[in-house]
XYZ file of C-alpha atoms in Angstrom:
387
model
C 151.376 169.050 73.238
C 152.692 165.485 73.471
C 152.928 162.553 71.073
C 153.975 159.582 73.285
C 150.787 159.385 75.322
C 147.486 160.553 73.859
C 145.691 161.240 77.137
C 142.731 162.778 75.359
C 142.226 159.590 73.393
C 142.474 157.515 76.608
C 139.821 159.660 78.272
C 137.572 159.387 75.246
C 138.155 155.620 75.067
C 137.249 155.083 78.745
C 134.091 157.107 78.349
C 133.225 155.216 75.170
C 133.756 151.828 76.906
C 131.479 152.799 79.792
C 128.832 154.018 77.381
C 129.140 150.831 75.333
C 128.774 148.700 78.496
C 125.625 150.566 79.541
C 124.315 150.301 75.979
C 124.883 146.515 75.990
C 123.096 146.167 79.342
C 120.184 148.221 78.034
C 120.022 146.077 74.895
C 119.979 142.929 77.074
C 117.104 144.257 79.166
C 115.142 145.341 76.103
C 115.656 142.025 74.307
C 114.881 139.850 77.360
C 112.226 142.068 78.937
C 113.891 141.529 82.324
C 115.145 144.172 84.683
C 117.349 141.598 86.441
C 118.921 139.540 83.669
C 121.988 138.537 85.721
C 122.755 138.180 89.419
C 125.059 141.214 89.264
C 122.153 143.425 88.242
C 120.476 143.118 91.665
C 121.719 140.252 93.892
C 119.116 140.657 96.649
C 116.321 141.255 94.154
C 117.292 138.095 92.269
C 117.247 135.999 95.449
C 113.830 137.379 96.409
C 112.401 136.856 92.942
C 113.648 133.250 92.765
C 111.891 132.450 96.037
C 108.746 134.139 94.804
C 108.884 132.259 91.510
C 109.236 128.958 93.364
C 106.197 129.887 95.464
C 104.195 130.791 92.349
C 105.060 127.478 90.660
C 104.176 125.581 93.839
C 100.844 127.356 94.100
C 100.072 126.324 90.531
C 100.626 122.658 91.416
C 98.598 123.086 94.629
C 95.794 124.510 92.515
C 95.850 121.365 90.387
C 95.795 119.213 93.527
C 92.789 121.112 94.846
C 90.953 120.591 91.576
C 91.790 116.875 91.735
C 90.274 116.789 95.217
C 87.126 118.435 93.863
C 86.978 115.768 91.159
C 87.258 113.004 93.774
C 84.442 114.518 95.799
C 82.297 114.837 92.675
C 82.910 111.187 91.728
C 81.976 110.028 95.233
C 78.908 112.252 95.344
C 77.788 111.012 91.929
C 77.810 107.409 93.147
C 76.101 108.356 96.406
C 73.400 110.104 94.403
C 72.632 106.809 92.648
C 72.733 104.932 95.964
C 70.265 107.531 97.221
C 67.953 106.626 94.350
C 68.327 102.909 95.117
C 67.425 103.533 98.754
C 64.399 105.553 97.705
C 63.257 102.588 95.624
C 63.843 100.229 98.545
C 61.772 102.542 100.748
C 58.932 102.413 98.223
C 59.125 98.623 98.155
C 59.091 98.498 101.964
C 55.911 100.563 102.054
C 54.393 98.418 99.315
C 55.313 95.184 101.121
C 53.768 96.526 104.339
C 50.371 96.669 102.697
C 47.996 94.055 104.103
C 46.559 93.282 100.674
C 49.776 91.472 99.674
C 50.492 87.855 100.442
C 53.846 86.509 101.578
C 54.360 85.179 98.065
C 53.998 88.725 96.759
C 56.457 89.935 99.364
C 58.966 87.271 98.361
C 58.947 88.668 94.834
C 59.489 92.136 96.273
C 62.353 90.747 98.341
C 63.991 89.397 95.182
C 64.223 92.942 93.848
C 65.429 94.189 97.252
C 68.187 91.568 97.260
C 69.366 92.729 93.844
C 69.246 96.361 94.968
C 71.345 95.507 98.013
C 73.894 93.820 95.747
C 73.919 96.902 93.529
C 74.664 99.148 96.515
C 77.649 96.955 97.396
C 78.806 96.849 93.772
C 78.650 100.615 93.308
C 80.443 101.248 96.589
C 83.206 98.738 95.813
C 83.814 99.801 92.204
C 83.782 103.577 92.605
C 87.401 104.569 92.014
C 89.575 107.559 91.245
C 93.005 106.988 89.718
C 92.694 103.296 90.525
C 91.890 103.870 94.194
C 88.570 102.841 95.731
C 87.062 105.827 97.520
C 83.897 104.473 99.145
C 85.324 101.370 100.850
C 86.594 103.214 103.925
C 90.176 103.550 102.643
C 89.996 107.286 103.285
C 88.218 107.234 106.614
C 89.764 107.653 110.062
C 91.368 104.440 111.329
C 91.207 102.778 114.715
C 91.580 99.421 116.438
C 89.779 97.412 119.109
C 91.634 94.999 121.417
C 90.975 93.100 124.598
C 92.776 93.705 127.896
C 95.701 91.604 126.654
C 96.118 93.758 123.561
C 94.822 91.027 121.235
C 92.563 91.862 118.288
C 89.415 89.888 117.530
C 88.173 89.483 113.933
C 84.599 89.469 115.235
C 84.981 92.807 117.028
C 86.193 95.792 115.051
C 85.864 99.538 114.910
C 83.376 100.841 112.336
C 83.829 104.583 112.602
C 84.123 107.547 114.929
C 83.315 111.212 114.584
C 85.729 114.084 114.013
C 84.938 115.387 117.483
C 86.602 112.373 119.132
C 90.251 113.039 119.948
C 92.962 110.597 118.948
C 94.196 108.358 121.721
C 93.551 105.175 123.665
C 90.268 104.556 125.462
C 88.813 101.913 127.712
C 85.123 101.001 127.374
C 83.678 99.371 130.478
C 80.401 97.575 131.056
C 79.760 96.007 127.654
C 77.487 92.969 127.803
C 75.793 92.041 124.532
C 74.111 88.944 123.142
C 74.626 87.923 119.529
C 72.266 86.192 117.091
C 73.000 84.926 113.600
C 69.761 83.841 111.959
C 68.662 82.880 108.482
C 65.692 84.883 107.266
C 62.717 83.515 105.398
C 64.384 84.137 102.017
C 67.866 83.077 103.033
C 68.959 86.493 104.259
C 71.821 86.153 106.744
C 70.729 88.204 109.750
C 73.362 89.303 112.247
C 72.281 91.225 115.297
C 73.362 92.068 118.820
C 71.099 92.799 121.760
C 71.809 94.833 124.865
C 69.704 95.408 127.947
C 68.704 99.036 128.600
C 70.133 98.921 132.120
C 73.437 97.587 130.799
C 73.533 100.255 128.072
C 72.998 102.994 130.659
C 76.019 101.818 132.684
C 78.578 101.741 129.861
C 81.486 104.109 130.588
C 84.409 105.323 128.524
C 87.741 106.307 130.079
C 90.829 107.933 128.659
C 94.238 106.356 129.027
C 94.913 108.585 132.072
C 91.762 107.314 133.809
C 89.618 110.383 133.129
C 86.035 109.588 132.162
C 85.179 110.549 128.592
C 81.921 111.368 126.740
C 80.058 112.223 129.926
C 77.470 114.556 128.358
C 74.340 112.386 128.182
C 76.073 109.464 126.487
C 73.721 106.871 125.004
C 74.304 103.366 123.648
C 72.245 102.272 120.652
C 72.274 99.126 118.538
C 71.562 98.709 114.836
C 71.945 95.151 113.583
C 75.435 94.133 114.782
C 76.815 97.641 115.414
C 76.979 99.268 118.845
C 77.139 103.066 118.754
C 78.128 105.206 121.715
C 77.428 108.923 121.333
C 76.895 112.001 123.467
C 75.284 115.385 123.043
C 78.531 117.092 121.953
C 78.772 115.207 118.656
C 81.244 112.570 119.823
C 80.411 109.053 118.653
C 82.149 105.675 118.383
C 80.653 102.736 116.464
C 81.870 99.160 116.972
C 80.803 96.071 115.036
C 80.366 93.028 117.321
C 79.700 89.644 115.711
C 79.771 87.494 118.829
C 78.468 87.512 122.367
C 80.720 89.857 124.310
C 81.010 90.677 127.989
C 83.809 92.707 129.502
C 86.009 95.670 128.744
C 87.187 96.881 125.350
C 90.270 98.891 124.558
C 90.010 101.227 121.601
C 92.900 103.038 119.932
C 91.899 105.921 117.662
C 94.620 107.210 115.330
C 92.738 110.187 113.798
C 94.602 109.269 110.613
C 93.569 107.752 107.319
C 91.781 110.606 105.582
C 92.933 111.587 102.096
C 95.457 114.375 102.607
C 95.410 116.939 99.821
C 98.296 119.397 99.381
C 96.462 122.688 98.855
C 99.382 125.069 99.402
C 102.967 125.581 98.311
C 104.460 125.101 101.790
C 104.786 122.215 104.196
C 101.733 121.607 106.338
C 99.346 123.435 104.010
C 97.047 120.451 103.605
C 93.365 119.581 103.771
C 92.131 116.168 104.901
C 89.187 114.786 102.943
C 87.407 112.093 104.935
C 85.146 109.745 102.965
C 83.322 107.222 105.181
C 82.772 103.623 104.160
C 79.516 102.961 102.334
C 78.268 99.375 102.614
C 75.275 97.378 103.741
C 76.935 97.139 107.154
C 77.418 100.880 107.617
C 73.903 101.502 106.286
C 72.456 98.785 108.587
C 70.794 97.040 105.651
C 72.273 93.548 106.010
C 69.152 92.285 107.753
C 66.703 93.904 105.333
C 64.107 91.205 104.597
C 60.673 92.135 103.254
C 59.469 88.578 102.710
C 56.998 88.904 105.585
C 54.849 91.672 107.007
C 56.943 92.289 110.111
C 60.171 92.476 108.097
C 58.572 94.862 105.631
C 57.389 97.159 108.399
C 60.843 97.161 109.993
C 62.372 97.875 106.580
C 60.530 101.210 106.355
C 62.524 102.574 109.293
C 65.738 100.876 108.146
C 65.618 102.483 104.705
C 64.825 105.875 106.235
C 67.873 105.579 108.488
C 70.028 104.523 105.530
C 68.839 107.529 103.515
C 69.684 109.770 106.474
C 73.172 108.242 106.618
C 73.795 108.779 102.899
C 72.446 112.321 103.154
C 74.876 113.003 105.991
C 77.813 111.696 103.949
C 76.770 113.735 100.916
C 76.393 116.807 103.105
C 79.971 116.329 104.321
C 81.228 115.890 100.756
C 79.351 119.000 99.667
C 81.001 120.967 102.453
C 84.388 119.643 101.329
C 83.670 120.710 97.754
C 82.647 124.207 98.808
C 85.762 124.501 100.923
C 87.984 123.277 98.094
C 86.391 125.685 95.629
C 87.100 128.544 98.038
C 90.650 127.229 98.316
C 91.055 127.269 94.536
C 89.738 130.835 94.377
C 92.127 131.871 97.122
C 95.050 130.228 95.320
C 94.139 132.019 92.082
C 94.111 135.384 93.847
C 97.396 134.637 95.613
C 99.079 133.608 92.355
C 97.773 136.761 90.697
C 99.128 139.050 93.428
C 102.445 137.226 93.744
C 102.924 137.301 89.973
C 102.348 141.048 90.012
C 104.947 141.442 92.781
C 107.361 139.188 90.887
C 106.817 141.240 87.753
C 107.602 144.478 89.605
C 110.948 143.029 90.649
C 111.945 141.235 87.455
C 110.259 142.903 84.490
C 111.776 145.961 82.856
C 109.795 149.102 82.118
C 110.208 149.119 78.334
C 109.405 152.826 77.903
C 111.884 153.859 80.576
C 114.546 151.474 79.309
C 114.055 152.656 75.734
C 114.741 156.209 76.917
C 117.947 154.997 78.562
C 118.904 153.108 75.423
C 118.388 156.169 73.205
C 120.513 158.281 75.581
C 123.331 155.729 75.595
C 123.135 155.386 71.822
C 123.598 159.158 71.391
C 126.468 159.122 73.885
C 128.058 156.221 72.006
C 127.890 158.095 68.740
C 129.306 161.242 70.387
C 132.046 159.216 72.058
C 132.997 157.585 68.796
C 133.232 161.009 67.157
C 135.334 162.406 70.015
C 137.570 159.352 69.898
C 138.272 160.088 66.232
C 139.021 163.738 67.062
C 141.359 162.744 69.914
C 143.279 160.393 67.612
C 143.813 163.236 65.119
C 145.313 165.610 67.731
C 148.912 164.206 67.626
C 149.017 164.725 63.885
C 148.541 168.463 64.478
C 152.001 168.578 66.151
C 153.594 167.997 62.734
C 152.739 171.593 61.851
C 155.144 172.745 64.619
C 157.965 170.681 63.094
C 157.729 172.181 59.609
């Protein structure tokens, strides 16, 4: 028996310190609810969980972005629904004006309403906005440019639109020869129109920058008012507005850019482009709509039908976007749910299991404290040998 060094007390103290450390860690987990409260608890698990948490937060923001995109589509579709109604009314007026029982004076009164309806279409298209941005003026449609062989642009010749099926790049259009007329209708309607001979239209060719002929599958050239549209049977189409007599080649550069890019994922490149075409009297081919005489009224029947078809096509595209975005939101919700569950398995403590550990450590702490007291009393027992 020794008095200088109480080894028994040192052993008891070390055991008590270890127990107290484990008890403190258990208390921290129980109070925070986290299995990994500090980096030392599980370094690799902490790194993994931080990345997962960043992904979960990013997915939440992407979900909000997707819902914003749905709202934009709904705003655009709401306006187009009203434009649809306006076009239906214009179609009714065209049929009414085509009736032989009406005089030209009656048709002029009908044309007054048509003029106001045309202005309303333009107003609705120009004032429909989301977050201060106009969405029906072509700002979010694919962009492109038309130049001559010298690379110069012409304000009277510009690209209207092109379909998704057309690849980005530079193209040469050969064989264009159109006549242009700018007339004033019977009620002051400014009528712009181009005319092209059928033989000329049949010989128009499109070539890629490398010289390869493009849109060779039964390509046709059609004219509506002052817009020339080239399209083939595969869904490729290019529309060009021409407000002057034009003969010669055109050079078209298509960027395939300009659509509204929505971030629908938490990582780079996880985007969805929402393309909203321009809606105007020009794109609907209604600039020349004049029902002040019988011939104009009869032509207006077909014009309004074509405009309704155009609006229906745009609304169909927007509806497809909305369905796709709603599926995207559902997918994001499921992903967040599963990733949160995985994150919870890494980070969250099992309270029942940890409470068992805590109770064990608490008992060991009490036992250690008792043994520490007993070990400290052992040297005093040596005094009995010295009596």
